[in-house]
XYZ file of C-alpha atoms in Angstrom:
672
model
C 93.227 45.855 151.923
C 95.069 47.693 154.568
C 92.592 50.281 154.440
C 89.198 48.514 155.122
C 91.283 46.854 157.985
C 92.038 50.193 159.732
C 88.343 51.198 159.298
C 86.831 48.167 161.245
C 89.305 48.539 164.318
C 87.724 50.819 166.041
C 84.284 49.098 166.060
C 85.792 45.529 166.841
C 87.194 47.400 169.613
C 84.433 48.847 170.647
C 82.502 45.550 171.497
C 85.554 43.825 172.475
C 85.272 46.459 175.702
C 81.679 46.136 175.719
C 81.751 43.062 177.265
C 83.889 43.683 179.664
C 82.355 44.411 183.163
C 84.768 47.462 183.178
C 82.355 49.200 180.897
C 79.514 48.664 183.160
C 80.303 51.785 184.979
C 79.914 55.087 183.513
C 83.160 56.864 183.968
C 85.064 53.884 182.246
C 82.356 54.521 179.485
C 83.213 58.399 179.077
C 86.132 57.391 178.786
C 86.218 55.083 176.113
C 84.020 57.630 173.491
C 87.061 60.203 173.937
C 89.083 57.524 172.709
C 87.222 55.994 170.491
C 86.591 59.620 168.845
C 90.395 60.890 169.087
C 90.798 57.129 167.248
C 88.507 58.312 164.390
C 89.821 61.376 163.770
C 93.133 60.452 163.746
C 92.184 57.501 160.912
C 90.199 60.394 159.217
C 93.669 62.048 158.277
C 95.397 59.149 157.300
C 92.697 57.585 155.130
C 94.074 56.065 151.598
C 92.292 56.528 148.229
C 93.613 53.364 146.090
C 95.642 54.800 142.891
C 94.396 53.451 139.496
C 96.183 51.418 137.610
C 99.886 52.151 135.943
C 100.238 52.386 132.206
C 103.789 51.119 131.417
C 105.493 52.070 127.586
C 107.858 53.400 125.901
C 107.374 56.740 124.065
C 108.379 55.238 120.667
C 108.688 51.367 119.079
C 112.899 51.854 119.365
C 112.878 53.642 122.477
C 115.265 51.630 125.931
C 113.730 53.159 128.500
C 110.066 52.724 130.068
C 107.635 55.058 131.808
C 104.818 54.170 134.403
C 102.078 56.420 134.912
C 99.326 56.405 137.536
C 97.076 58.796 139.124
C 95.375 59.464 142.343
C 92.472 61.148 143.617
C 93.807 62.895 147.033
C 97.548 64.063 146.378
C 97.255 67.281 148.336
C 99.081 64.981 150.641
C 103.001 65.930 150.593
C 104.160 62.711 152.554
C 102.263 60.480 150.078
C 104.797 58.026 148.912
C 104.644 55.289 146.037
C 105.507 51.446 146.036
C 105.736 50.506 142.271
C 105.586 46.328 141.843
C 106.300 44.692 138.147
C 106.127 41.331 139.455
C 108.095 40.236 142.060
C 110.328 43.285 141.001
C 109.451 46.442 143.633
C 110.445 50.032 143.128
C 110.065 51.921 146.641
C 109.866 55.262 147.625
C 108.766 57.425 144.650
C 107.357 61.050 145.249
C 105.899 61.127 141.738
C 102.367 59.376 140.224
C 105.615 58.640 137.230
C 108.973 56.601 137.022
C 111.207 55.613 134.212
C 113.280 52.944 133.895
C 115.950 51.912 131.994
C 115.128 48.943 129.622
C 118.268 46.735 131.499
C 117.028 45.659 134.797
C 113.905 44.057 133.268
C 115.292 43.169 130.312
C 114.322 39.487 131.173
C 110.255 40.684 131.392
C 110.799 42.478 127.831
C 108.587 39.901 125.717
C 106.891 38.439 128.285
C 103.774 39.441 129.893
C 103.816 40.646 133.168
C 102.105 42.232 136.879
C 101.755 45.524 137.637
C 100.782 47.616 140.292
C 101.098 50.392 142.780
C 101.184 51.125 146.623
C 100.395 54.631 148.589
C 101.269 55.292 151.748
C 100.099 58.195 153.537
C 101.119 57.962 157.000
C 100.217 54.530 158.738
C 97.817 53.701 155.668
C 98.632 52.493 152.602
C 96.515 51.306 149.631
C 96.897 49.306 146.450
C 95.792 49.612 142.858
C 94.372 46.929 140.932
C 97.073 44.791 138.916
C 97.615 45.092 135.433
C 99.172 42.318 133.254
C 100.784 43.453 130.451
C 104.180 42.968 127.590
C 106.051 46.208 128.466
C 107.771 45.778 124.837
C 104.181 45.479 122.704
C 103.039 48.883 124.624
C 103.792 52.780 123.101
C 102.547 55.915 123.758
C 103.463 59.184 121.919
C 104.324 62.241 123.948
C 101.267 64.646 123.488
C 101.229 66.358 120.038
C 103.833 69.497 120.245
C 104.962 72.593 117.523
C 101.607 72.871 115.817
C 101.042 74.586 113.042
C 98.450 75.778 110.428
C 96.978 76.840 107.282
C 93.933 77.200 105.341
C 93.496 75.834 101.995
C 90.253 76.965 100.690
C 87.322 76.193 103.173
C 89.968 72.877 104.368
C 91.997 73.432 107.726
C 95.362 71.737 107.193
C 97.069 70.939 110.960
C 101.159 69.812 111.275
C 102.746 68.936 114.558
C 106.154 67.153 115.249
C 106.154 63.419 114.265
C 106.869 60.602 117.089
C 108.221 58.477 114.473
C 108.737 57.727 111.018
C 105.548 56.409 109.765
C 102.062 57.372 109.910
C 99.798 57.811 112.930
C 96.292 58.289 114.227
C 95.222 61.100 115.399
C 91.900 62.287 117.176
C 90.864 66.267 116.854
C 88.428 68.080 118.818
C 87.306 71.447 117.533
C 84.863 74.251 117.927
C 84.201 77.677 117.077
C 85.701 79.987 119.661
C 82.727 82.557 119.536
C 80.974 79.203 121.079
C 83.559 78.088 123.767
C 80.132 76.559 125.543
C 79.351 74.129 122.760
C 80.190 70.552 122.798
C 83.613 69.618 120.940
C 83.302 68.411 117.207
C 85.233 64.612 117.214
C 87.470 63.570 114.214
C 89.268 60.239 114.106
C 91.963 60.014 111.018
C 95.483 59.200 109.511
C 97.707 61.174 109.429
C 100.320 61.948 106.565
C 103.882 62.178 107.815
C 107.478 62.996 105.731
C 110.618 62.775 107.815
C 109.424 65.064 110.847
C 105.970 66.044 110.484
C 102.348 64.789 111.039
C 99.615 66.519 108.646
C 95.910 66.583 108.850
C 93.266 67.984 106.420
C 90.405 68.682 107.949
C 87.558 69.388 105.645
C 84.369 72.024 105.030
C 85.174 74.372 107.522
C 84.378 78.239 107.194
C 88.268 79.793 106.548
C 86.884 83.170 107.632
C 85.961 82.179 111.188
C 88.154 81.522 114.034
C 88.186 77.874 115.899
C 89.557 75.721 119.045
C 91.357 73.042 118.213
C 92.932 69.699 120.139
C 95.176 66.899 119.040
C 96.112 63.507 120.376
C 97.794 60.746 118.627
C 98.874 57.308 118.786
C 100.902 54.439 116.782
C 99.838 52.482 114.222
C 102.821 50.169 114.249
C 102.947 48.598 118.264
C 100.944 46.030 119.164
C 99.273 47.631 122.408
C 99.126 51.419 121.135
C 98.198 53.808 124.038
C 96.154 57.288 122.839
C 98.847 60.009 123.654
C 97.937 63.246 126.353
C 95.751 65.956 124.083
C 97.607 68.613 123.254
C 96.558 72.102 124.595
C 93.954 73.743 122.975
C 94.892 76.100 120.087
C 93.284 79.190 118.468
C 93.061 79.146 114.499
C 92.702 81.997 113.442
C 90.276 83.413 110.054
C 93.034 83.443 106.749
C 93.868 86.777 105.818
C 92.773 86.954 102.008
C 93.597 90.708 101.322
C 97.087 92.170 101.044
C 97.514 94.891 103.082
C 97.162 98.395 101.868
C 100.423 100.264 102.258
C 101.318 103.528 101.294
C 104.996 105.030 100.736
C 106.906 108.515 101.227
C 109.804 108.387 99.475
C 113.094 111.416 100.305
C 115.942 111.682 98.472
C 118.894 112.017 100.070
C 122.204 112.836 99.202
C 123.280 108.895 98.179
C 120.395 106.786 99.981
C 116.484 107.311 100.288
C 114.705 107.111 103.095
C 111.254 105.221 102.671
C 108.266 105.604 104.861
C 105.916 102.941 105.126
C 102.452 103.207 106.238
C 99.264 100.384 105.950
C 95.867 99.837 107.719
C 95.898 97.190 110.509
C 94.523 94.253 109.496
C 91.287 92.087 111.264
C 92.894 88.682 112.977
C 96.668 89.551 112.172
C 98.936 89.562 114.989
C 101.935 90.645 113.204
C 103.030 91.883 110.022
C 106.351 90.948 108.234
C 108.689 92.959 106.268
C 111.567 91.864 103.241
C 113.255 93.861 100.218
C 115.706 92.772 97.782
C 118.748 93.918 98.542
C 119.002 91.783 101.778
C 119.251 89.285 99.298
C 122.237 90.908 97.265
C 124.741 91.838 100.081
C 124.493 95.086 99.919
C 122.576 95.946 103.192
C 123.989 97.260 106.327
C 121.729 94.817 108.288
C 122.701 90.963 108.942
C 120.350 88.354 107.056
C 119.090 87.168 110.290
C 118.049 90.539 110.770
C 115.193 89.602 107.803
C 112.299 89.461 107.569
C 111.630 92.302 109.920
C 108.518 91.197 112.091
C 106.702 93.982 113.975
C 103.443 94.733 115.413
C 103.208 98.499 114.670
C 101.679 99.556 111.409
C 104.737 101.882 110.582
C 107.762 101.306 109.501
C 110.916 103.514 107.868
C 113.713 101.707 106.027
C 116.226 103.073 103.975
C 117.341 101.877 100.049
C 119.785 102.662 97.955
C 119.491 103.913 95.028
C 119.339 100.811 92.596
C 116.234 99.432 91.809
C 114.757 97.493 94.827
C 111.065 95.696 95.454
C 109.510 96.125 99.398
C 107.380 92.846 100.778
C 104.534 93.662 103.239
C 102.240 90.953 104.566
C 99.759 90.150 107.261
C 100.666 87.459 109.841
C 99.364 85.071 112.274
C 99.120 81.701 113.291
C 97.617 80.199 110.312
C 99.775 81.976 107.911
C 100.292 85.074 105.610
C 98.157 87.252 103.204
C 99.345 87.781 100.078
C 102.504 90.243 100.018
C 102.291 94.062 98.929
C 104.600 93.984 96.537
C 106.677 97.714 96.054
C 108.147 98.647 93.633
C 110.953 101.700 93.823
C 112.358 101.958 90.732
C 116.298 102.809 90.306
C 117.102 106.913 91.228
C 116.338 108.363 87.028
C 120.007 110.047 86.170
C 119.684 113.579 84.061
C 122.841 112.910 82.392
C 123.507 109.263 83.285
C 127.346 108.708 82.491
C 128.592 105.819 80.290
C 130.802 103.889 82.395
C 134.385 103.194 82.034
C 135.739 99.743 79.361
C 137.794 99.025 82.211
C 135.362 98.957 85.082
C 135.700 94.928 85.153
C 139.171 95.249 86.078
C 139.513 97.530 88.674
C 140.234 96.464 91.917
C 137.739 97.608 94.627
C 137.694 98.457 98.074
C 136.325 96.196 100.135
C 133.746 97.642 102.281
C 131.948 98.665 99.119
C 129.599 96.434 97.444
C 129.365 96.478 93.334
C 125.701 95.634 92.102
C 124.480 94.920 88.363
C 121.507 94.830 87.050
C 120.757 93.696 83.244
C 118.511 96.034 81.268
C 117.381 93.620 78.331
C 113.384 94.467 78.106
C 112.712 98.281 79.144
C 109.174 96.601 80.277
C 110.619 94.407 82.619
C 111.932 94.570 86.002
C 115.739 94.626 85.485
C 117.515 91.340 86.624
C 120.391 91.408 88.910
C 123.387 89.937 88.005
C 127.019 89.046 89.262
C 130.017 90.757 87.022
C 131.386 86.919 86.416
C 127.770 86.964 83.999
C 128.466 90.138 82.254
C 128.003 89.870 78.195
C 129.045 91.424 75.090
C 126.821 93.599 73.519
C 124.397 93.245 76.379
C 123.292 97.170 78.523
C 124.283 96.656 82.130
C 123.317 99.296 85.005
C 126.179 99.492 87.316
C 125.752 100.765 91.202
C 128.084 100.705 93.827
C 127.403 100.902 97.235
C 128.603 101.516 100.728
C 127.749 101.469 104.427
C 128.013 104.637 105.710
C 126.738 105.320 109.861
C 124.787 101.602 109.607
C 122.621 103.355 106.162
C 123.039 101.795 102.777
C 124.739 104.972 100.490
C 124.939 104.357 96.580
C 128.380 106.455 95.468
C 128.476 105.402 91.692
C 126.192 104.723 88.725
C 126.693 104.248 84.973
C 125.702 102.733 82.223
C 128.198 99.458 80.898
C 128.318 97.748 77.232
C 131.457 95.379 77.942
C 131.688 95.333 73.634
C 129.551 97.325 71.331
C 127.999 96.426 67.819
C 125.962 98.098 65.303
C 121.927 97.398 66.107
C 120.438 93.914 65.007
C 117.403 95.686 64.239
C 115.155 99.205 63.046
C 113.698 101.475 64.925
C 109.588 100.325 65.915
C 106.304 100.985 64.265
C 107.621 104.005 61.630
C 104.801 105.784 60.358
C 104.124 108.952 58.639
C 101.212 111.487 57.843
C 101.633 113.698 55.148
C 100.289 117.016 54.585
C 100.709 119.292 51.652
C 104.246 120.238 52.439
C 105.159 118.426 55.432
C 105.226 115.121 57.209
C 104.798 114.090 60.714
C 107.312 110.820 61.536
C 107.222 108.748 64.401
C 108.895 105.856 66.064
C 109.752 103.589 68.669
C 112.883 103.138 70.059
C 114.993 99.718 69.127
C 114.386 97.483 71.969
C 117.312 97.536 74.267
C 118.684 94.018 73.537
C 118.916 94.275 70.177
C 120.705 98.130 70.341
C 123.895 96.199 71.173
C 125.465 99.382 72.077
C 124.863 103.074 72.731
C 122.654 105.388 70.420
C 124.346 108.372 69.169
C 121.861 109.533 67.030
C 118.837 108.296 64.405
C 119.767 109.221 60.852
C 116.773 110.232 58.723
C 116.666 110.337 54.595
C 114.558 111.207 52.160
C 114.056 110.876 48.381
C 111.484 111.796 45.525
C 110.172 108.740 43.824
C 109.687 110.256 40.828
C 113.456 111.283 39.621
C 116.770 109.124 39.448
C 118.495 112.400 39.545
C 116.952 113.380 42.912
C 119.486 113.437 45.430
C 118.715 112.129 49.186
C 118.423 114.740 51.864
C 119.149 113.075 55.410
C 119.103 114.440 58.825
C 120.388 113.781 61.906
C 118.519 113.662 65.353
C 119.155 112.949 68.379
C 118.214 109.622 69.894
C 115.858 110.507 72.727
C 113.517 112.062 69.955
C 110.901 109.935 68.820
C 109.192 112.342 66.808
C 110.218 114.850 63.828
C 108.274 117.157 61.456
C 109.584 116.290 57.471
C 109.022 119.723 56.236
C 109.790 121.505 52.462
C 108.370 119.151 50.762
C 106.747 119.289 47.131
C 102.682 119.056 46.849
C 101.555 116.027 45.227
C 104.633 114.143 45.491
C 105.688 110.646 46.466
C 109.161 109.998 48.867
C 110.915 107.255 50.181
C 111.549 107.728 53.789
C 114.175 105.833 55.733
C 115.205 105.769 59.385
C 118.490 104.167 61.037
C 119.884 103.599 64.487
C 123.359 104.780 64.739
C 125.807 103.746 67.538
C 129.440 104.142 68.189
C 130.184 101.184 65.483
C 127.909 101.837 62.930
C 124.579 101.505 61.406
C 121.837 99.455 62.235
C 118.938 97.982 60.015
C 116.475 100.669 58.752
C 112.797 101.237 58.883
C 110.949 102.665 55.744
C 107.698 104.254 54.832
C 106.432 106.160 51.347
C 104.411 109.350 52.126
C 102.561 111.103 49.304
C 102.305 114.981 49.864
C 98.706 116.387 49.473
C 97.598 118.229 46.023
C 96.577 121.638 45.978
C 92.996 121.660 46.536
C 90.398 123.593 44.071
C 88.997 124.298 47.388
C 91.690 125.975 48.788
C 92.237 128.076 45.717
C 89.009 129.341 45.741
C 88.814 130.049 49.495
C 92.077 132.103 48.877
C 90.227 134.145 45.802
C 87.917 134.977 48.540
C 90.100 136.284 51.184
C 91.684 138.359 48.769
C 88.766 139.793 47.710
C 87.412 140.545 51.177
C 90.683 141.684 51.606
C 90.139 144.491 49.242
C 87.105 145.207 50.279
C 87.703 145.407 53.686
C 90.842 147.336 52.572
C 88.752 149.723 50.408
C 86.046 150.513 53.181
C 88.672 151.489 56.014
C 90.461 153.822 53.291
C 86.794 155.779 53.148
C 86.366 155.857 56.427
C 89.984 156.892 57.453
C 89.078 159.394 54.870
C 85.847 160.821 56.173
C 87.665 160.860 59.914
C 90.244 162.783 58.381
C 88.253 165.069 56.452
C 85.806 165.601 59.906
C 89.200 166.128 62.077
C 90.956 168.055 59.283
C 88.989 169.789 57.290
C 90.362 171.150 53.510
C 91.338 174.409 53.098
C 88.655 176.163 50.453
C 89.882 177.639 47.021
C 90.032 181.108 46.467
C 86.711 181.921 44.137
C 88.063 184.720 41.610
C 85.067 186.981 40.630
C 84.030 188.059 36.919
C 85.551 191.138 36.035
C 82.962 193.806 36.404
C 84.003 197.777 35.014
C 84.170 200.013 37.933
C 82.573 203.087 38.218
C 83.954 205.554 40.659
C 81.186 206.914 42.876
C 83.109 209.927 43.248
C 84.491 212.271 40.981
C 87.091 212.657 44.136
C 88.548 209.275 42.565
C 91.829 209.894 41.682
C 91.759 208.518 38.036
C 95.128 206.986 37.096
C 96.512 207.150 33.842
C 96.740 203.824 32.171
C 99.953 202.094 30.927
C 100.352 201.076 27.743
C 103.130 199.594 26.545
C 104.517 199.539 22.645
C 102.112 198.054 20.703
C 102.576 196.001 17.113
C 99.686 194.994 15.246
C 100.173 192.979 12.405
C 98.182 193.432 9.211
C 97.639 191.067 6.716
C 96.114 192.755 2.825
C 94.905 190.604 0.309
C 96.025 192.568 -2.120
C 99.738 192.094 -0.986
C 100.886 188.587 -1.509
C 103.503 188.036 0.528
C 105.325 190.601 3.428
C 109.045 190.772 3.187
C 110.591 188.263 5.839
C 113.197 190.715 7.196
C 110.491 192.877 8.119
C 108.048 190.881 9.646
C 111.267 188.854 11.748
C 112.720 191.993 12.757
C 108.409 193.382 13.913
C 108.518 189.769 16.020
C 111.899 190.028 17.720
C 111.027 193.580 18.969
C 107.989 192.048 20.665
C 110.132 189.477 21.872
C 112.600 191.707 23.598
C 109.926 194.190 24.732
C 108.190 191.541 26.326
C 111.123 190.221 27.861
C 112.242 193.152 29.519
C 108.638 193.809 31.029
C 107.597 190.431 32.225
C 108.020 191.122 35.893
C 106.308 193.788 35.893
C 103.606 192.703 33.758
C 102.918 189.287 36.212
C 102.720 191.916 39.142
C 100.036 193.673 37.197
C 98.227 190.970 36.052
C 98.095 189.530 39.065
C 97.150 192.533 41.089
C 94.006 192.675 38.829
C 93.021 189.168 39.077
C 92.921 189.345 42.913
C 90.976 192.428 42.691
C 93.962 194.810 43.686
C 93.687 198.508 43.760
C 93.038 200.591 40.929
C 96.848 201.746 40.551
C 97.439 198.213 38.608
C 94.425 198.057 36.754
C 93.775 198.366 33.432
C 90.289 200.458 32.571
C 88.872 198.177 29.628
C 87.036 201.494 28.482
C 90.211 202.919 27.963
C 91.651 200.126 26.093
C 88.942 200.037 23.673
C 88.949 203.491 22.871
C 92.948 203.549 22.071
C 92.332 200.322 19.602
C 89.619 202.313 17.803
C 91.549 205.038 17.764
C 94.284 203.411 16.230
C 92.330 200.984 13.749
C 90.730 204.089 12.346
C 94.011 206.080 11.712
C 95.770 203.718 10.621
C 93.177 201.313 8.519
C 91.484 202.596 5.452
C 89.528 199.715 4.148
C 88.496 196.969 6.712
C 85.765 195.543 5.338
C 87.312 194.383 2.311
C 89.976 192.372 3.750
C 87.843 188.919 4.745
C 91.156 187.135 5.982
C 92.415 189.476 7.807
C 93.503 188.732 10.853
C 94.501 191.865 13.709
C 96.229 190.420 16.692
C 97.481 192.623 19.484
C 100.153 191.361 21.799
C 99.487 193.337 25.368
C 102.445 192.102 27.904
C 102.031 188.540 28.234
C 99.466 186.370 26.430
C 96.721 189.247 26.656
C 95.227 189.777 23.060
C 92.853 191.749 21.586
C 90.712 190.635 19.123
C 89.661 193.626 16.623
C 86.257 192.057 15.278
C 84.752 191.938 18.822
C 87.414 194.337 21.238
C 87.679 192.074 23.933
C 90.595 190.509 25.715
C 91.095 187.087 25.814
C 93.393 185.464 28.045
C 95.770 182.531 26.420
C 97.344 180.524 29.314
């Protein structure tokens, strides 16, 4: 109304002056035009556009204050002031487009309808909005959604934000693909589900590998006059991280600590990476718990860990959630000769700065379970560690195995099997489960006995507790044995694992093979001997045996040859006469003894002569056959008168050693 009056006032003034006589002069008309232009300029600078109708509401049904909001197109003027009217109540000089009032001054208007409008003042101009009739207590308008979170459930998007009230609300969601920002928004209206602090909405049938833009507004479902809240800022919903990071680690063992360098590949759609480990939860870490999990935007990280078993978790993160974690299991540092803890370990008072850690070793195939020192049980094996922080890094000072109380094993060695041969048997087994050992195994006891005889003595062997194989030897072929194996602790023996073995008999094929091998050995030995002998003969030829030629009478070529006389020893001739029946024994013995004595005295000399003759020596040592024959004949004619009459006469002439002349033929014979 006021704005309309300001706009028409110059025109009415012009017509009023036009009918005056003073305007009939051109000079006055010129001055009026200048004045009209100045008036129009001032009116333009002070023009007023009417503001929108105000909305007065509470943020929740139980809120004690009201908030009134309106808008105005031309808000660049710094000197614009607003007056708020609630029926006859007027609030002056409001510099903003909203105003909060307490319920007390307007308590009488709470449950009845009132008229509300706003009047704007710009310089000398003013303009007013249209009036709105409302009941203040019925109107509720929530704040725009805050703290929006999101996550993917397959191809469904779950959205959550801070709840304005405990009961569910109505929600309107707009979304579109981030890659196509010029596309129109998709509108989804639904009711939320709520808990005590959050509203939840599930948007179905989306693509989890696609990035979306989302904005949300909501309103009450309980108020009589609910108003839509303002739109939330546009939120980017990233794609789901379906794969876990590909992490590699490099462990450097130091004296009491381990340096673990982690490296992983950059993941698409991942904004940050989160790291956590199990040593942060057991209290044996030099960092405070509030420092975990560790968030980083890098793809490398170095962490120091203890000697005890530890797990490290690495996953990628974005606004839509986390990827599956990459789990890195770092086992406890193996000790070559792990010591046994003192039995009084639980009663020792430790220093405050040290951190004890116990792991229950019930099953070697499973990850050890961390326990407290108040949960230690009898007959259960534990691995004990003692840690300390040194220079801001975790260090392990002590590690050992511990039994609070020991007993004999409950079970026998597992999978006890045997593979028999002729004289031996290979045995193998698996260790007794840790939960059934109930103490430290000192050794295994392996015993064997023949089944065929009751009197056979059992033979036992002690085997190291770390050995799982054994070769049982010195067995009889084709014999049955019962073999037993028990685990032994410091308390006693456990149940026995038994197996029956049958050694293999000697096979006929083996005997045949042995005979063949023996025959082959003999043949090869003979061949090698012959070959070696021939080689020896070729390299070392035999010395030839001298050849003794036949005796040929020697005829001297010249008369000048000096004839040597034949030397003849005494000759004894023994004759047997037919008419003489016997020879006196005395005469015979004397003749024989004389011959033997002569032979003994001339033995050496005759040997030399005989050797000279056999080797073709000089004529000095040779006896001429002609002269010998002549002498024999003359002796025979002189001493024997009737030789032909004596058929059984045997004449023997002993000359030196073994040289006998046959009287009949006259030829010498050599008797060896």
